Short mmCIF file of C-alpha atoms and ligand atoms in Angstrom, two decimals:
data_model
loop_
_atom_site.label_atom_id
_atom_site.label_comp_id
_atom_site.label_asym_id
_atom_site.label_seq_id
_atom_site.Cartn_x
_atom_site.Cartn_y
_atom_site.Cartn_z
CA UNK A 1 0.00 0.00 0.00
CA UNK A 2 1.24 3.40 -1.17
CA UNK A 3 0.36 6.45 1.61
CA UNK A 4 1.01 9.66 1.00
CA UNK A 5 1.89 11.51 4.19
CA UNK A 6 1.54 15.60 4.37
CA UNK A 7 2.63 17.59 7.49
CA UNK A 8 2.08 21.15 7.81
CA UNK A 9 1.52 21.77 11.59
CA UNK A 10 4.36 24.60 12.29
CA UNK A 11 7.39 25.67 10.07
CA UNK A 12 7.82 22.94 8.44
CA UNK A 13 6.27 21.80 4.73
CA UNK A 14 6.81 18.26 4.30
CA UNK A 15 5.24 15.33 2.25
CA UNK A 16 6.41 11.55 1.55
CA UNK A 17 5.40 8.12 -0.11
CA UNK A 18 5.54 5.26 2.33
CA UNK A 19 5.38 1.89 1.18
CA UNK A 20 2.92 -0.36 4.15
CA UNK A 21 3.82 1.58 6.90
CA UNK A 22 7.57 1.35 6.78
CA UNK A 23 9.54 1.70 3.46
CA UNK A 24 10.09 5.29 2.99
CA UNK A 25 10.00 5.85 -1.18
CA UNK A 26 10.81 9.28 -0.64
CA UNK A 27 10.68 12.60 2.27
CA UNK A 28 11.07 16.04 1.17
CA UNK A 29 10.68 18.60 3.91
CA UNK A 30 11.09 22.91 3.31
CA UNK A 31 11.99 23.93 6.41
CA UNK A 32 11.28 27.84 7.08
CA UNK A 33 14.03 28.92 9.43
CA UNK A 34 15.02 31.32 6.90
CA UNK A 35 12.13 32.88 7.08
CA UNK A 36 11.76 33.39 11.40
CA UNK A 37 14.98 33.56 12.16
CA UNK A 38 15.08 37.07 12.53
CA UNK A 39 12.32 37.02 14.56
CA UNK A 40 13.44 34.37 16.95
CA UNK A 41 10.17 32.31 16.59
CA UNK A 42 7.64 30.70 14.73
CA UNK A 43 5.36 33.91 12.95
CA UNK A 44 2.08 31.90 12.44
CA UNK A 45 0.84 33.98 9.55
CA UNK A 46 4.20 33.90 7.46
CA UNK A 47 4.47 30.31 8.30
CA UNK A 48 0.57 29.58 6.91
CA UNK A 49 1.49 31.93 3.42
CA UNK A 50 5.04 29.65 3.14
CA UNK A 51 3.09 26.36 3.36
CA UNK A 52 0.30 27.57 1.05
CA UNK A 53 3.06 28.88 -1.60
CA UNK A 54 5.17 25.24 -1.04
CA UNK A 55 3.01 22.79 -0.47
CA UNK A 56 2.03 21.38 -4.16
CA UNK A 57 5.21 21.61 -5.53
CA UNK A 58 6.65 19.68 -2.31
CA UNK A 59 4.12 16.94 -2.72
CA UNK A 60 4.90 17.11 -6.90
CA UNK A 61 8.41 16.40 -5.73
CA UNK A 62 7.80 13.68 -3.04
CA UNK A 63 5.82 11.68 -5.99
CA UNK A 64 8.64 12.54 -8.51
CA UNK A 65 11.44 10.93 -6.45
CA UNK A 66 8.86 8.21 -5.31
CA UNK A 67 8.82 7.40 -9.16
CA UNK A 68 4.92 7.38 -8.65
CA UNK A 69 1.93 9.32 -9.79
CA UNK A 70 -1.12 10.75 -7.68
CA UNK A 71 -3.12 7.72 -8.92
CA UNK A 72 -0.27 4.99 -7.59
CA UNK A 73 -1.18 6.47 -4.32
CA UNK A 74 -3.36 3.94 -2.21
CA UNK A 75 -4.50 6.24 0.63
CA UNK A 76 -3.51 10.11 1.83
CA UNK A 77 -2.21 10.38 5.60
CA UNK A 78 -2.69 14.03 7.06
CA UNK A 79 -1.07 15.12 10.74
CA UNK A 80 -4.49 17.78 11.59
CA UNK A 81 -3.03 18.65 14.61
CA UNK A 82 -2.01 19.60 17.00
CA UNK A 83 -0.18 22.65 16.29
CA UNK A 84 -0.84 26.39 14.60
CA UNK A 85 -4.41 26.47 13.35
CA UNK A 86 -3.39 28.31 9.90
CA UNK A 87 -0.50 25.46 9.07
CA UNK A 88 -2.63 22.88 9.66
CA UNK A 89 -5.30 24.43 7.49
CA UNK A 90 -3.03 24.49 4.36
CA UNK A 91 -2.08 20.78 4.96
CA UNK A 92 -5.62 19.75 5.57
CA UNK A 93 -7.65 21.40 2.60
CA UNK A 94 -4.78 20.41 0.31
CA UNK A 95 -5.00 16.75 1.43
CA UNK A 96 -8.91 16.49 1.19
CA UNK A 97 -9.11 18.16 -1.97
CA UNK A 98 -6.35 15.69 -3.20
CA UNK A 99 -8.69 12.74 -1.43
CA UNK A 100 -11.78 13.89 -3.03
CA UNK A 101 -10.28 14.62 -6.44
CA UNK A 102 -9.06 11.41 -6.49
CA UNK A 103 -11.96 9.58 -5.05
CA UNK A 104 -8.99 8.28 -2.65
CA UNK A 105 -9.24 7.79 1.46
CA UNK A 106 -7.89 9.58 3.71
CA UNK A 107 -6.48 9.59 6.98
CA UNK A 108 -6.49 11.99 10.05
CA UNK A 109 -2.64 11.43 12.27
CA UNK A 110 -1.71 13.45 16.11
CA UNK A 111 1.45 14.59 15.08
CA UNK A 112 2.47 14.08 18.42
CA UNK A 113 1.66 9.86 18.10
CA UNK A 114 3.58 10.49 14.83
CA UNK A 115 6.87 11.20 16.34
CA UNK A 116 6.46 7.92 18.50
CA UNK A 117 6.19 6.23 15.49
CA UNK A 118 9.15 7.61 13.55
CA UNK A 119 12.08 5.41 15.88
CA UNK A 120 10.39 2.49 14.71
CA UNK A 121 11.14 3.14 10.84
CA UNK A 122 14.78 2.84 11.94
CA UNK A 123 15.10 -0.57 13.45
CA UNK A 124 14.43 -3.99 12.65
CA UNK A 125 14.08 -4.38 16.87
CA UNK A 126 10.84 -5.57 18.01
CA UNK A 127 8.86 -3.44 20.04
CA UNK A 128 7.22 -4.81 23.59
CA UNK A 129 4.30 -3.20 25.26
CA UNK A 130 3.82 -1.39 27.20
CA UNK A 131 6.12 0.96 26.04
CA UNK A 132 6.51 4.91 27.46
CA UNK A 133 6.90 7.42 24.53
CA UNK A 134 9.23 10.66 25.35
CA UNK A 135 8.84 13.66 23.24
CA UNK A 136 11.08 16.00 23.51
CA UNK A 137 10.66 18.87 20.66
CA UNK A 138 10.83 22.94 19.66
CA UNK A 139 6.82 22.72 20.74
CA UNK A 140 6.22 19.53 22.56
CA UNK A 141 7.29 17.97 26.15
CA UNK A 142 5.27 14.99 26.39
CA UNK A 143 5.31 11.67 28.51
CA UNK A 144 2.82 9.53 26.83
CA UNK A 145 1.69 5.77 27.72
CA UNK A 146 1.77 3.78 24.70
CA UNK A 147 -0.16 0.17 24.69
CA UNK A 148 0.36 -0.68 20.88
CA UNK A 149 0.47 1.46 17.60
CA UNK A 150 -2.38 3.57 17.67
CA UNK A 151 -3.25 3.51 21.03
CA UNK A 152 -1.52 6.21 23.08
CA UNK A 153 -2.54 8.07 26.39
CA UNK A 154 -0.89 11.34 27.29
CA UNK A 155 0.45 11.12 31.16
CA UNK A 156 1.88 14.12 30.69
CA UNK A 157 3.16 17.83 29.43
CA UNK A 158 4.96 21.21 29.51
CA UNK A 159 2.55 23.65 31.67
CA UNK A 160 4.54 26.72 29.21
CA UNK A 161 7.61 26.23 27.61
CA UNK A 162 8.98 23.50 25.75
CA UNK A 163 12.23 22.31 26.31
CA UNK A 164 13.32 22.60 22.69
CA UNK A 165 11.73 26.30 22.97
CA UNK A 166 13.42 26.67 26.64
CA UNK A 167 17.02 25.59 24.70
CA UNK A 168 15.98 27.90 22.01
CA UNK A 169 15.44 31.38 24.62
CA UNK A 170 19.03 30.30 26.37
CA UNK A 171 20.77 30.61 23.02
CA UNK A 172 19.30 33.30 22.35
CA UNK A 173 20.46 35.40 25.45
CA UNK A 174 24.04 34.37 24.71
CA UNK A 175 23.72 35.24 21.18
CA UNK A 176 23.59 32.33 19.42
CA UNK A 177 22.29 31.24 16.45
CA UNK A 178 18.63 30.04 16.29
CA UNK A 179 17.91 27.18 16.43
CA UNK A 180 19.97 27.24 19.23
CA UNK A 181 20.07 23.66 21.17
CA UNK A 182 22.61 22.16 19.20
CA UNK A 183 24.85 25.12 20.14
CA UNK A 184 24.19 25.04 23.42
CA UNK A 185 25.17 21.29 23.62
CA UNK A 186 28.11 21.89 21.80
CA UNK A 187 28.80 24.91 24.62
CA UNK A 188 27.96 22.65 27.21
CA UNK A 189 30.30 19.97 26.84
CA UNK A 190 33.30 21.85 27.95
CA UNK A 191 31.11 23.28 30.42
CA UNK A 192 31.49 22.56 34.68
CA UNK A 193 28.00 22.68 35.52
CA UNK A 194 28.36 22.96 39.17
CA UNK A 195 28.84 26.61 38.94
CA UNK A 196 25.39 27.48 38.70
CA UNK A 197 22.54 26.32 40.93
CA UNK A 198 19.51 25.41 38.23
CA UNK A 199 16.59 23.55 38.58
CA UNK A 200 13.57 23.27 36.17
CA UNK A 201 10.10 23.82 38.26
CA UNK A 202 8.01 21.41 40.16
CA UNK A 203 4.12 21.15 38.90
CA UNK A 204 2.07 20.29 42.07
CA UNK A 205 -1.24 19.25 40.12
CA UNK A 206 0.51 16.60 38.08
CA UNK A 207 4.30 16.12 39.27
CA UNK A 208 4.59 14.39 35.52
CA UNK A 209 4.49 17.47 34.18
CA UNK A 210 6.88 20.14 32.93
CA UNK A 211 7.95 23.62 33.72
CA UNK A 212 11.46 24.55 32.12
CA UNK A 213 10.05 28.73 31.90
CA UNK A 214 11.46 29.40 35.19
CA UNK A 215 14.50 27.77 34.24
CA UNK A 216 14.83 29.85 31.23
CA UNK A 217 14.48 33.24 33.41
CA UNK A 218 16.74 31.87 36.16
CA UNK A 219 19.52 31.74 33.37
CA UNK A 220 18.16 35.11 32.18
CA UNK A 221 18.98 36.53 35.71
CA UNK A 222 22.40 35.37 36.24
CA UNK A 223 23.64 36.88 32.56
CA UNK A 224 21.80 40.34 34.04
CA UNK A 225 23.47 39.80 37.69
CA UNK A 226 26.87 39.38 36.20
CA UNK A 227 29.38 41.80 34.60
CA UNK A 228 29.99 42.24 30.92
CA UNK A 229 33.50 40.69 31.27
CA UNK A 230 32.46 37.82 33.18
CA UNK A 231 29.41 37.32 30.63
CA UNK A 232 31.59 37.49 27.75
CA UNK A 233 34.20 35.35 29.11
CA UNK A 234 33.78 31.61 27.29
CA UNK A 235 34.14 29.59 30.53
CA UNK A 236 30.85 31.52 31.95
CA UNK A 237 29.05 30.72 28.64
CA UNK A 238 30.39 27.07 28.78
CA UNK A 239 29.19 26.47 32.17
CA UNK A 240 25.82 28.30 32.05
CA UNK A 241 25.01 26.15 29.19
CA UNK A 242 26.41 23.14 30.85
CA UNK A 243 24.59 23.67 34.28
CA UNK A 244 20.80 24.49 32.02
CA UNK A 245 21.76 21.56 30.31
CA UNK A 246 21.90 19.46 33.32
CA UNK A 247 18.92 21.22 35.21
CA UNK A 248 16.64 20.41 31.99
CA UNK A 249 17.87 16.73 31.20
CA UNK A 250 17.89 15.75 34.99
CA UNK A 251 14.58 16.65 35.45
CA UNK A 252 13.08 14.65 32.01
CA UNK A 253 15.34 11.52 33.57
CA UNK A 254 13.20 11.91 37.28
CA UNK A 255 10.08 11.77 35.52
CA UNK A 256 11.09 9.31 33.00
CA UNK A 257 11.69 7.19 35.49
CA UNK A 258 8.57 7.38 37.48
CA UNK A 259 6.49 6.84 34.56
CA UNK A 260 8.84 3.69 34.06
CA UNK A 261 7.99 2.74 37.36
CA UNK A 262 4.02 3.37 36.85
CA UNK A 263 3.73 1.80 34.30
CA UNK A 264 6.02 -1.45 34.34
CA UNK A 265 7.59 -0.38 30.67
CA UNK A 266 9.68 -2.53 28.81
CA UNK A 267 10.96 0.01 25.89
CA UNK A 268 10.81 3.28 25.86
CA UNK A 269 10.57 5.80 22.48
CA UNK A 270 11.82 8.87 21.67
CA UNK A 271 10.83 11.73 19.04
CA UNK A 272 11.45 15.27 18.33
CA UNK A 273 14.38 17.36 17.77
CA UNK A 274 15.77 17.55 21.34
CA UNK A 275 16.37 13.85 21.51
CA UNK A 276 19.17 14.39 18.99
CA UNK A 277 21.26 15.62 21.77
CA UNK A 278 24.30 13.04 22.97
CA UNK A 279 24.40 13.60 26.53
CA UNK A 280 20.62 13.22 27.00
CA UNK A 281 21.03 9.75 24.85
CA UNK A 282 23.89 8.91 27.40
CA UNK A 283 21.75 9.33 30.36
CA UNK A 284 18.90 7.15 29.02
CA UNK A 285 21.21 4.79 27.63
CA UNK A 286 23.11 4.63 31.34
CA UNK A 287 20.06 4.61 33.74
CA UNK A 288 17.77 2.41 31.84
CA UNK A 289 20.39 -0.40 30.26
CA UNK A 290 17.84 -2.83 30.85
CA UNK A 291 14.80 -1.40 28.47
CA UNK A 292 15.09 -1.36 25.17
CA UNK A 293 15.63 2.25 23.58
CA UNK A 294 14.33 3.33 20.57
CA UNK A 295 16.08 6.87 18.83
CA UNK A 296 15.03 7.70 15.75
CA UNK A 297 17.32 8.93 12.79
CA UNK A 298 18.34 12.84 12.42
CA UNK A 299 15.50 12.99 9.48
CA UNK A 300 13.19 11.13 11.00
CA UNK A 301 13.74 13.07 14.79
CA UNK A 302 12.85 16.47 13.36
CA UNK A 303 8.98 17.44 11.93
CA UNK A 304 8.66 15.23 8.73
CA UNK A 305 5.90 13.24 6.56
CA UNK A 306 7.18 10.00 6.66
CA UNK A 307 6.12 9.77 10.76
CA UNK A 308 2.76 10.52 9.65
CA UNK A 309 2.61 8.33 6.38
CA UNK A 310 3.97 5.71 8.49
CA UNK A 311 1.58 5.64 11.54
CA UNK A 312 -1.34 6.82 8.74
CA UNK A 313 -0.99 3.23 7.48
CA UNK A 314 -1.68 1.38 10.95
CA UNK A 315 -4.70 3.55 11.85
CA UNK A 316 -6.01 3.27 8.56
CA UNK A 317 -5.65 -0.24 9.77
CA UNK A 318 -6.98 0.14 12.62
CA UNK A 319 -9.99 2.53 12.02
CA UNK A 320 -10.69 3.05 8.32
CA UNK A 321 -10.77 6.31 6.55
CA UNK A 322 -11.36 9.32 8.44
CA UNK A 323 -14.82 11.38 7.60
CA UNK A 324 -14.03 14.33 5.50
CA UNK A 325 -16.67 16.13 6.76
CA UNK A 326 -16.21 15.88 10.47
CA UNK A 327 -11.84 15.75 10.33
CA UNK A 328 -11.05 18.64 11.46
CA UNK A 329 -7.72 20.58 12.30
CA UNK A 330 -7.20 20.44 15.95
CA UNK A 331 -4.73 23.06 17.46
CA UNK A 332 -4.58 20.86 20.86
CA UNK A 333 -5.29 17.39 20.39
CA UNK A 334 -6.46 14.01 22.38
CA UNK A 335 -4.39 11.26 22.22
CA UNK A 336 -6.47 7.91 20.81
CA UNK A 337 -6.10 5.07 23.63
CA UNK A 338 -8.68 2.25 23.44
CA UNK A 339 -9.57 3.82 19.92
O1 LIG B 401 11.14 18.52 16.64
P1 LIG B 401 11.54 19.88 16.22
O2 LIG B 401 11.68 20.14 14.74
O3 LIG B 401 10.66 20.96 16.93
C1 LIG B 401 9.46 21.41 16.50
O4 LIG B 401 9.36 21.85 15.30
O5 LIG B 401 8.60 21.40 17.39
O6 LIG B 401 12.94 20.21 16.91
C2 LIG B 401 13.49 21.49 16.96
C3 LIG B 401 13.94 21.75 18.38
C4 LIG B 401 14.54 23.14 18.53
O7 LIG B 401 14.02 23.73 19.69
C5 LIG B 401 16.04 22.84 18.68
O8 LIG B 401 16.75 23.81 19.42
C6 LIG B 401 16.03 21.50 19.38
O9 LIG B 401 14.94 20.80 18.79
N1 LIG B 401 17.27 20.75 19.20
C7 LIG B 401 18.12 20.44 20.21
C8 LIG B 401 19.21 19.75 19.63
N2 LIG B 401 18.98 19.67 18.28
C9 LIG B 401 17.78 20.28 18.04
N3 LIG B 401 18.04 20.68 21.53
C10 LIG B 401 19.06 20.24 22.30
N4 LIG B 401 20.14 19.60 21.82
C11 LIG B 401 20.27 19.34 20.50
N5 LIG B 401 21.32 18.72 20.04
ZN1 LIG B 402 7.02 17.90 15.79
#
């Protein structure tokens, strides 16, 4: 079976062919960073005319390089949230118009149950239930219980930022580049992080859930606190990125392991473009040596089509085509356990 996956939900314009769930034909993703870098974020309105300018020729050139034509394609796989309403507009309409054009079905995905999905296109490994899914991205922070593919409930999220978003601010206030975790990792290796006292806050309603905002102004403080020569020297930059670094990763690792706890897990999955980071890999792959980790690829970690071709196969398995009357795009999303 030949899907077609589109995904539109932020700044990212992406579509792919999937061949039953797991051979990827082709990916082509136009990222937008260009485009809000100078703002430092996400613009949702410039985002929404990008994707609306991008989107057909992307999908011409995911079919190209697939070597297949719209009428090869056995079903349509659309990620309708959650994210930025106007994104996920572009990448809906398109994909309906393309379903009822072509008198093809189509599929509503959770981008979010995507990215748990994504690992397993890179291993032959097989995958034991219950499994806990870890989402670490630019928007999401998400502990999610996972019982099989397709059946997902959320134990947990950010109550603001995300970390990816939290990395983002920190770079930002020492002047580097955005996107900025990758810089700060690389700033925080020859970083002592004992030098600062950092934490990342405690949610009393649900102690599963995140807080890294007060992190992210605790950083902001000691740059204002300190002196322009100390702040400019590269062994304060190294070590404030070292000691946020820690502060962030060692609170995910506390509340991983809880949930591991809870919920008796045997593997546990990771998506999004945080979990590209090295030392967060060696923690996980340190504390839990007896689980089974799954890591996706760089392509496959960062927003794509493939995750949602890919998981679009097993609901369409699962469930059948989606309604296109009643799909709708969802800004903030359910997760579909016991569906
Ligand atoms: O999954 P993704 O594309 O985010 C969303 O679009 O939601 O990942 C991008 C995020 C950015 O916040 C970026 O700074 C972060 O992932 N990131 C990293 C690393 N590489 C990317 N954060 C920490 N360490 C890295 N090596
Ligand atoms: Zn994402």
């Amino acid at each position: 079976m030949y899907v077609l996956g589109i995904e539109s939900t932020c700044d990212e314009t992406a579509a792919s062919v999937v061949e039953n769930g797991r051979n990827i034909l082709s990916q082509v993703v136009t990222s937008q960073i260009d485009l809000h870098n100078v703002y430092g974020g996400v613009v949702p309105e410039l985002a929404c005319r990008r994707h609306m300018e991008v989107i057909l020729p992307v999908i011409d050139e995911a079919l190209r390089s697939a070597k297949l034509s719209l009428a090869d394609i056995d079903l349509i796989a659309v990620a309708h949230g959650p994210g930025l309403i106007g994104p996920l507009f572009i990448g809906l309409q398109t994909a309906k118009g393309l379903a009822l054009a072509l008198d093809k079905p189509l599929v509503g995905v959770n981008h979010v149950e995507a990215h748990l999905y994504a690992p397993l296109m890179c291993t032959e490994k097989e995958l034991e239930f219950p499994a806990l899914g870890v989402i670490l991205s630019g928007g999401h922070t998400s502990l999610v219980e996972m019982q099989g593919i397709g059946s997902y409930k959320l134990l947990s999220q950010t109550v603001d930022d995300a970390v990816g978003e939290a990395f983002d601010k920190v770079a930002k206030l020492l002047g580097l580049p955005y996107p900025g975790g990758p810089h700060v990792e690389a700033l925080a290796k020859a970083g002592n992080p004992g030098r600062f006292a950092l934490k990342a806050g405690y949610c009393k309603e649900n102690p599963l859930n995140f807080s890294f905002s007060g992190l992210k102004t605790a950083v902001m403080y000691t740059i204002k606190k300190s002196d322009k020569d100390t702040v400019s020297h590269p062994s304060f930059r190294h070590d404030l990125c070292a000691a946020f670094q820690q502060a962030a990763f060692n609170d995910i690792m506390q509340k991983a392991e809880k949930a591991v706890r809870l919920l008796g897990v045997k593997s546990i999955l990771f998506g999004g473009g945080v979990v590209q980071n090295q030392t967060l890999r060696k923690l996980f792959a340190e504390k839990f040596n007896d689980l089974e980790l799954f890591w996706p690829s760089k392509e496959l970690s960062l927003d794509n089509a493939s995750m949602i071709a890919g998981l679009g196969y097993h609901v369409y398995q699962k469930r059948g085509p989606s309604d296109l009357t009643t799909l709708e795009a969802e800004t903030r999303m359910s997760f579909s356990l016991n569906s």
